[in-house]
Amino acid sequence: MSALHDLTLAQQSQALATGQTTSVALTQHALDRIATCNGQLGAFLHVNTEGALADAAAADARRAAGQSRGPLDGVPIAHKDIFVTQGQPTTAASKMLKGYMSPFDATVVARLKAAGTVSIGKVNCDEFAMGGATENSAYGVARNPWMLAQIAGGSSGGSAVAVSGRLVSGATGSDTGGSIRQPAALTGITGIKPTYGRCSRFGMIAFASSLDQAGPMARTAEDCALLLQAMSGFDERDATSAQQPVPDFVGALTDMRVGATAEKPLQGLRVGVPKEFFGDGVSADVLTTNRAALAQLESLGATLVDISLPRTELSIPVYYIIAPAEASSNLSRFDGVKFGHRAAKYSDLNDMYRKTRAEGFGPEVKRRIMIGTYVLSHGYYDAYYLQAQKLRRMIADDFQTAFQVCDVIAGPVAPTVARPIGSSTDPVQEYLADIFTLPASLAGLPGMSVPCGFGEHGLPVGLQLIGNYWQEAQLLHTAHAFQQATDWHLRAPAALG
Ligand code: GLN
């Protein structure tokens, strides 16, 4: 058996089932690796050493008693620090919530716990999930295991680093405008943002409530399917969680399509290729690797169809109006009264609010609160917010037009490979890099990032797959077929050993 950290989640699960390893051994190995590597990676903000070992021992005891809870029982995973966790601090990578202890678990965390996973700790992200590089964390940057001077993407950068650096085999992430897909792409792992409403948002600290969605990040589509299976489903505590049946995601990986064969598992699948995703502004290495991935899908039986998503560019201003508008409202709860930080010295209540928020929030969060407050203010609401809402609907309609001629849409996740840490000086430039992930977010559609090669400096590139509503199983099936025929997802960053 290879080193425990080289095993995928499914392989770890298998090794537990056959008695080749124990949950305590897996957990201790992960804790040791975190102790060795986290200093250079900046992935973990909190390591749940004692709690994880106790949960692992309990999982081993269940298994010995013939009461295993299923494939995830005893597997260590990490949670993005945007999910509240009982017994472990939750900060959303903000000074505002330094030391905050939640009295309850987020639904997604609770469901993964019920499935037997061992929560090994909380991982870094951009403050309140606002950003695309994990540089906006109040607790230091997360570094790309493929090249430590580069960003790991964001906002779920800690999750991406923990998985790609092989500290854990799976992690939770959240995606408002690309925060699962983009860091997955930049670190060479697999991640899926489900349809809006598939996973409960209860206990996931809100950024932009009409866009926020939880999802899994892991090395393979198979591992994502295993995690998503446990995370999904209606929750009465989230009014926007959907009463949608949860399909068998794991079973769907190997479902045979009509007319498919072992060599052509994607026979009959129509893959839409949006011309706007392959135009100017996408770097040559990303284009080349993505085109090769499309050819690979074709060789697996899929048919490529040219499509257009004409409002792709507009998704940037639309998102950067709607998301800050919702953020400005959501973040008003952090006023020093009930949650987290409160200024030490103040003269009256207003002064307490002002100082608390000035001290507690970082610059990007403040920028978004100001933009959001502006676009919602009297006199500007119609010009910005209302207009953005109308365009959001049109962006969603464009996808429905496209899905009349294709089943899945494929193209780049991000226009370039990971850039150097500290190299961005212009926030608007950062926002522009979200161009390919924002459209699916605005439409509420499921989107996935699948490793599809390496570009400049040997840095990973991702292929994005976008499906129609509730079609996660089809995305996972497509990604799984691709991963059975390629080995990009099996490559490990050399630097860490
Ligand atoms: N990069 C985008 C932003 O900064 C997306 C973040 C996210 O999905 N949480 O808003």
Short mmCIF file of C-alpha atoms in Angstrom, two decimals, residues 193-451:
data_model
loop_
_atom_site.label_atom_id
_atom_site.label_comp_id
_atom_site.label_asym_id
_atom_site.label_seq_id
_atom_site.Cartn_x
_atom_site.Cartn_y
_atom_site.Cartn_z
CA LYS A 193 -20.28 23.58 -6.82
CA PRO A 194 -23.73 22.02 -6.76
CA THR A 195 -26.95 23.59 -7.98
CA TYR A 196 -28.04 26.46 -5.73
CA GLY A 197 -30.21 24.83 -3.07
CA ARG A 198 -28.65 21.35 -3.23
CA CYS A 199 -26.69 21.76 0.04
CA SER A 200 -27.96 23.59 3.08
CA ARG A 201 -26.50 27.02 3.80
CA PHE A 202 -27.44 26.75 7.48
CA GLY A 203 -24.33 27.53 9.50
CA MET A 204 -22.32 28.60 6.49
CA ILE A 205 -21.38 32.20 7.26
CA ALA A 206 -23.27 34.24 4.69
CA PHE A 207 -21.51 36.28 2.00
CA ALA A 208 -24.11 36.66 -0.77
CA SER A 209 -27.08 34.50 0.15
CA SER A 210 -28.60 34.16 -3.32
CA LEU A 211 -25.31 32.78 -4.65
CA ASP A 212 -23.58 30.93 -1.77
CA GLN A 213 -23.37 27.17 -2.17
CA ALA A 214 -21.37 24.54 -0.28
CA GLY A 215 -19.58 21.75 -2.07
CA PRO A 216 -16.78 19.19 -1.83
CA MET A 217 -13.15 19.46 -2.93
CA ALA A 218 -11.09 16.31 -3.34
CA ARG A 219 -8.64 14.70 -5.73
CA THR A 220 -11.13 12.82 -7.91
CA ALA A 221 -14.70 13.00 -9.15
CA GLU A 222 -15.34 9.75 -7.28
CA ASP A 223 -14.25 11.33 -3.99
CA CYS A 224 -16.39 14.40 -4.69
CA ALA A 225 -19.37 12.11 -5.31
CA LEU A 226 -18.83 10.38 -1.98
CA LEU A 227 -18.69 13.68 -0.10
CA LEU A 228 -21.54 15.34 -2.00
CA GLN A 229 -23.76 12.35 -1.27
CA ALA A 230 -23.45 13.04 2.44
CA MET A 231 -23.64 16.84 2.16
CA SER A 232 -26.75 17.15 -0.02
CA GLY A 233 -30.42 17.32 0.76
CA PHE A 234 -33.26 19.45 2.02
CA ASP A 235 -32.86 21.22 5.34
CA GLU A 236 -35.79 22.97 6.96
CA ARG A 237 -33.38 25.44 8.57
CA ASP A 238 -32.40 26.88 5.16
CA ALA A 239 -35.41 28.38 3.41
CA THR A 240 -33.63 28.16 0.04
CA SER A 241 -32.57 24.54 0.33
CA ALA A 242 -34.49 22.51 -2.23
CA GLN A 243 -36.94 19.66 -1.78
CA GLN A 244 -35.10 17.84 -4.53
CA PRO A 245 -34.42 14.11 -4.33
CA VAL A 246 -30.71 13.32 -3.92
CA PRO A 247 -29.64 10.86 -6.60
CA ASP A 248 -27.05 8.15 -6.17
CA PHE A 249 -24.01 10.24 -7.11
CA VAL A 250 -21.57 7.39 -6.57
CA GLY A 251 -23.60 4.94 -8.62
CA ALA A 252 -23.95 7.51 -11.40
CA LEU A 253 -20.18 7.60 -11.89
CA THR A 254 -20.24 4.28 -13.68
CA ASP A 255 -23.78 4.31 -15.06
CA MET A 256 -23.74 3.28 -18.69
CA ARG A 257 -25.24 5.84 -21.03
CA VAL A 258 -27.49 4.51 -23.80
CA GLY A 259 -25.22 3.39 -26.64
CA ALA A 260 -22.07 3.75 -24.53
CA THR A 261 -19.28 1.20 -24.46
CA ALA A 262 -16.28 0.73 -22.18
CA GLU A 263 -14.10 2.61 -24.70
CA LYS A 264 -16.73 5.27 -25.42
CA PRO A 265 -18.37 5.91 -22.03
CA LEU A 266 -19.50 9.38 -23.14
CA GLN A 267 -21.17 8.21 -26.35
CA GLY A 268 -24.11 10.48 -27.14
CA LEU A 269 -23.10 13.24 -24.70
CA ARG A 270 -23.32 16.67 -26.32
CA VAL A 271 -20.67 19.01 -24.93
CA GLY A 272 -21.31 22.71 -25.58
CA VAL A 273 -18.21 24.81 -26.20
CA PRO A 274 -18.98 28.50 -25.58
CA LYS A 275 -16.98 30.67 -27.95
CA GLU A 276 -16.76 33.42 -25.31
CA PHE A 277 -14.71 31.05 -23.10
CA PHE A 278 -12.03 30.58 -25.75
CA GLY A 279 -11.40 34.16 -26.83
CA ASP A 280 -9.01 37.00 -26.03
CA GLY A 281 -7.72 37.27 -22.51
CA VAL A 282 -7.30 33.54 -22.00
CA SER A 283 -3.64 32.60 -21.81
CA ALA A 284 -2.18 30.25 -24.42
CA ASP A 285 -1.40 27.44 -21.98
CA VAL A 286 -4.96 27.43 -20.63
CA LEU A 287 -6.36 27.38 -24.16
CA THR A 288 -4.09 24.53 -25.28
CA THR A 289 -4.80 22.31 -22.29
CA ASN A 290 -8.53 22.99 -22.44
CA ARG A 291 -8.68 22.23 -26.16
CA ALA A 292 -6.82 18.97 -25.55
CA ALA A 293 -9.33 18.12 -22.83
CA LEU A 294 -12.21 18.74 -25.24
CA ALA A 295 -10.54 16.42 -27.76
CA GLN A 296 -10.25 13.83 -25.00
CA LEU A 297 -13.97 14.09 -24.26
CA GLU A 298 -14.59 13.64 -27.98
CA SER A 299 -12.42 10.53 -28.09
CA LEU A 300 -14.52 9.16 -25.21
CA GLY A 301 -17.60 9.43 -27.43
CA ALA A 302 -18.86 12.97 -26.73
CA THR A 303 -19.90 15.30 -29.53
CA LEU A 304 -18.66 18.89 -29.39
CA VAL A 305 -21.24 21.57 -30.18
CA ASP A 306 -20.40 25.25 -30.72
CA ILE A 307 -22.53 27.43 -28.48
CA SER A 308 -22.62 31.05 -27.35
CA LEU A 309 -23.11 32.55 -23.90
CA PRO A 310 -23.32 36.12 -25.16
CA ARG A 311 -23.52 37.86 -21.79
CA THR A 312 -20.43 36.19 -20.31
CA GLU A 313 -18.59 39.52 -19.95
CA LEU A 314 -21.57 41.17 -18.29
CA SER A 315 -21.46 38.61 -15.52
CA ILE A 316 -18.59 40.57 -13.95
CA PRO A 317 -20.42 43.88 -13.32
CA VAL A 318 -23.63 42.00 -12.52
CA TYR A 319 -21.94 39.82 -9.90
CA TYR A 320 -19.90 42.67 -8.45
CA ILE A 321 -23.12 44.59 -7.85
CA ILE A 322 -25.32 41.78 -6.53
CA ALA A 323 -22.72 40.03 -4.34
CA PRO A 324 -21.56 43.19 -2.51
CA ALA A 325 -25.19 44.34 -2.14
CA GLU A 326 -26.07 41.13 -0.35
CA ALA A 327 -22.79 41.17 1.58
CA SER A 328 -23.41 44.69 2.88
CA SER A 329 -26.67 43.48 4.33
CA ASN A 330 -25.38 40.14 5.66
CA LEU A 331 -22.34 41.67 7.33
CA SER A 332 -24.36 44.28 9.20
CA ARG A 333 -24.76 41.67 11.96
CA PHE A 334 -21.09 42.07 12.86
CA ASP A 335 -21.49 45.18 14.97
CA GLY A 336 -19.74 44.20 18.19
CA VAL A 337 -22.97 43.40 20.02
CA LYS A 338 -23.56 39.69 19.56
CA PHE A 339 -20.64 38.28 17.60
CA GLY A 340 -16.89 38.35 17.89
CA HIS A 341 -14.77 41.45 18.11
CA ARG A 342 -15.77 44.60 19.99
CA ALA A 343 -13.61 47.71 20.14
CA ALA A 344 -11.98 48.16 23.54
CA LYS A 345 -12.53 51.92 23.80
CA TYR A 346 -15.51 53.93 22.55
CA SER A 347 -17.52 56.95 23.58
CA ASP A 348 -21.08 55.90 22.68
CA LEU A 349 -22.99 53.19 20.79
CA ASN A 350 -22.34 54.61 17.31
CA ASP A 351 -18.68 55.01 18.12
CA MET A 352 -18.61 51.38 19.30
CA TYR A 353 -20.11 50.19 15.98
CA ARG A 354 -17.74 52.35 13.95
CA LYS A 355 -14.57 51.33 15.77
CA THR A 356 -15.53 47.65 15.97
CA ARG A 357 -16.14 47.46 12.23
CA ALA A 358 -13.11 49.58 11.35
CA GLU A 359 -10.88 47.28 13.42
CA GLY A 360 -12.56 43.96 12.66
CA PHE A 361 -12.91 44.02 8.85
CA GLY A 362 -10.07 43.90 6.35
CA PRO A 363 -9.80 46.23 3.32
CA GLU A 364 -11.54 44.01 0.73
CA VAL A 365 -14.51 43.38 3.02
CA LYS A 366 -14.82 47.11 3.67
CA ARG A 367 -14.65 47.80 -0.07
CA ARG A 368 -17.51 45.38 -0.71
CA ILE A 369 -19.65 46.78 2.11
CA MET A 370 -19.19 50.26 0.65
CA ILE A 371 -19.97 49.15 -2.92
CA GLY A 372 -22.98 47.21 -1.70
CA THR A 373 -24.33 50.07 0.36
CA TYR A 374 -23.86 52.42 -2.59
CA VAL A 375 -25.67 50.27 -5.17
CA LEU A 376 -28.59 49.76 -2.79
CA SER A 377 -28.90 53.40 -1.81
CA HIS A 378 -31.84 55.57 -2.79
CA GLY A 379 -31.33 57.01 -6.26
CA TYR A 380 -28.84 54.34 -7.34
CA TYR A 381 -30.89 51.23 -6.66
CA ASP A 382 -32.68 51.30 -10.02
CA ALA A 383 -29.58 52.15 -12.00
CA TYR A 384 -27.38 49.45 -10.51
CA TYR A 385 -29.05 46.82 -8.36
CA LEU A 386 -32.30 46.48 -10.30
CA GLN A 387 -30.49 46.54 -13.62
CA ALA A 388 -28.11 43.84 -12.40
CA GLN A 389 -31.04 41.66 -11.33
CA LYS A 390 -32.58 41.93 -14.81
CA LEU A 391 -29.29 41.02 -16.46
CA ARG A 392 -28.87 38.13 -14.05
CA ARG A 393 -32.10 36.66 -15.37
CA MET A 394 -30.90 37.10 -18.96
CA ILE A 395 -27.62 35.34 -18.16
CA ALA A 396 -29.62 32.41 -16.75
CA ASP A 397 -31.84 32.42 -19.87
CA ASP A 398 -28.75 32.24 -22.11
CA PHE A 399 -27.80 28.99 -20.42
CA GLN A 400 -31.27 27.54 -21.03
CA THR A 401 -30.95 28.40 -24.72
CA ALA A 402 -27.57 26.65 -24.76
CA PHE A 403 -28.91 23.56 -22.98
CA GLN A 404 -31.37 23.05 -25.83
CA VAL A 405 -28.46 21.87 -27.96
CA CYS A 406 -26.04 20.41 -25.40
CA ASP A 407 -26.05 18.42 -22.16
CA VAL A 408 -22.91 19.78 -20.54
CA ILE A 409 -20.91 22.97 -21.15
CA ALA A 410 -17.11 22.84 -21.06
CA GLY A 411 -14.38 25.46 -21.00
CA PRO A 412 -11.72 27.05 -18.81
CA VAL A 413 -12.22 27.71 -15.10
CA ALA A 414 -9.77 30.61 -14.93
CA PRO A 415 -8.06 32.59 -17.69
CA THR A 416 -4.52 31.86 -16.41
CA VAL A 417 -2.60 29.50 -14.14
CA ALA A 418 -1.86 30.65 -10.57
CA ARG A 419 -0.17 34.05 -10.36
CA PRO A 420 2.58 34.96 -7.85
CA ILE A 421 1.49 35.85 -4.31
CA GLY A 422 1.42 39.61 -3.82
CA SER A 423 1.37 40.39 -7.53
CA SER A 424 -2.10 41.92 -7.68
CA THR A 425 -2.42 45.61 -6.98
CA ASP A 426 -5.74 46.35 -8.66
CA PRO A 427 -8.94 44.86 -7.22
CA VAL A 428 -10.80 45.27 -10.52
CA GLN A 429 -8.13 43.19 -12.26
CA GLU A 430 -8.80 40.47 -9.70
CA TYR A 431 -12.54 40.64 -10.36
CA LEU A 432 -12.00 40.21 -14.11
CA ALA A 433 -10.30 36.85 -13.51
CA ASP A 434 -13.65 35.46 -12.28
CA ILE A 435 -15.20 35.79 -15.73
CA PHE A 436 -15.68 32.07 -16.40
CA THR A 437 -17.00 31.04 -13.00
CA LEU A 438 -19.46 33.88 -12.40
CA PRO A 439 -22.03 33.00 -15.11
CA ALA A 440 -22.94 29.59 -13.63
CA SER A 441 -23.06 31.14 -10.16
CA LEU A 442 -25.46 33.87 -11.25
CA ALA A 443 -27.64 31.27 -12.97
CA GLY A 444 -27.50 28.94 -9.92
CA LEU A 445 -26.19 26.08 -12.08
CA PRO A 446 -23.83 23.30 -10.96
CA GLY A 447 -20.22 23.69 -12.04
CA MET A 448 -17.17 21.53 -11.64
CA SER A 449 -13.42 21.86 -12.03
CA VAL A 450 -11.44 18.88 -13.29
CA PRO A 451 -7.63 18.78 -13.60
#
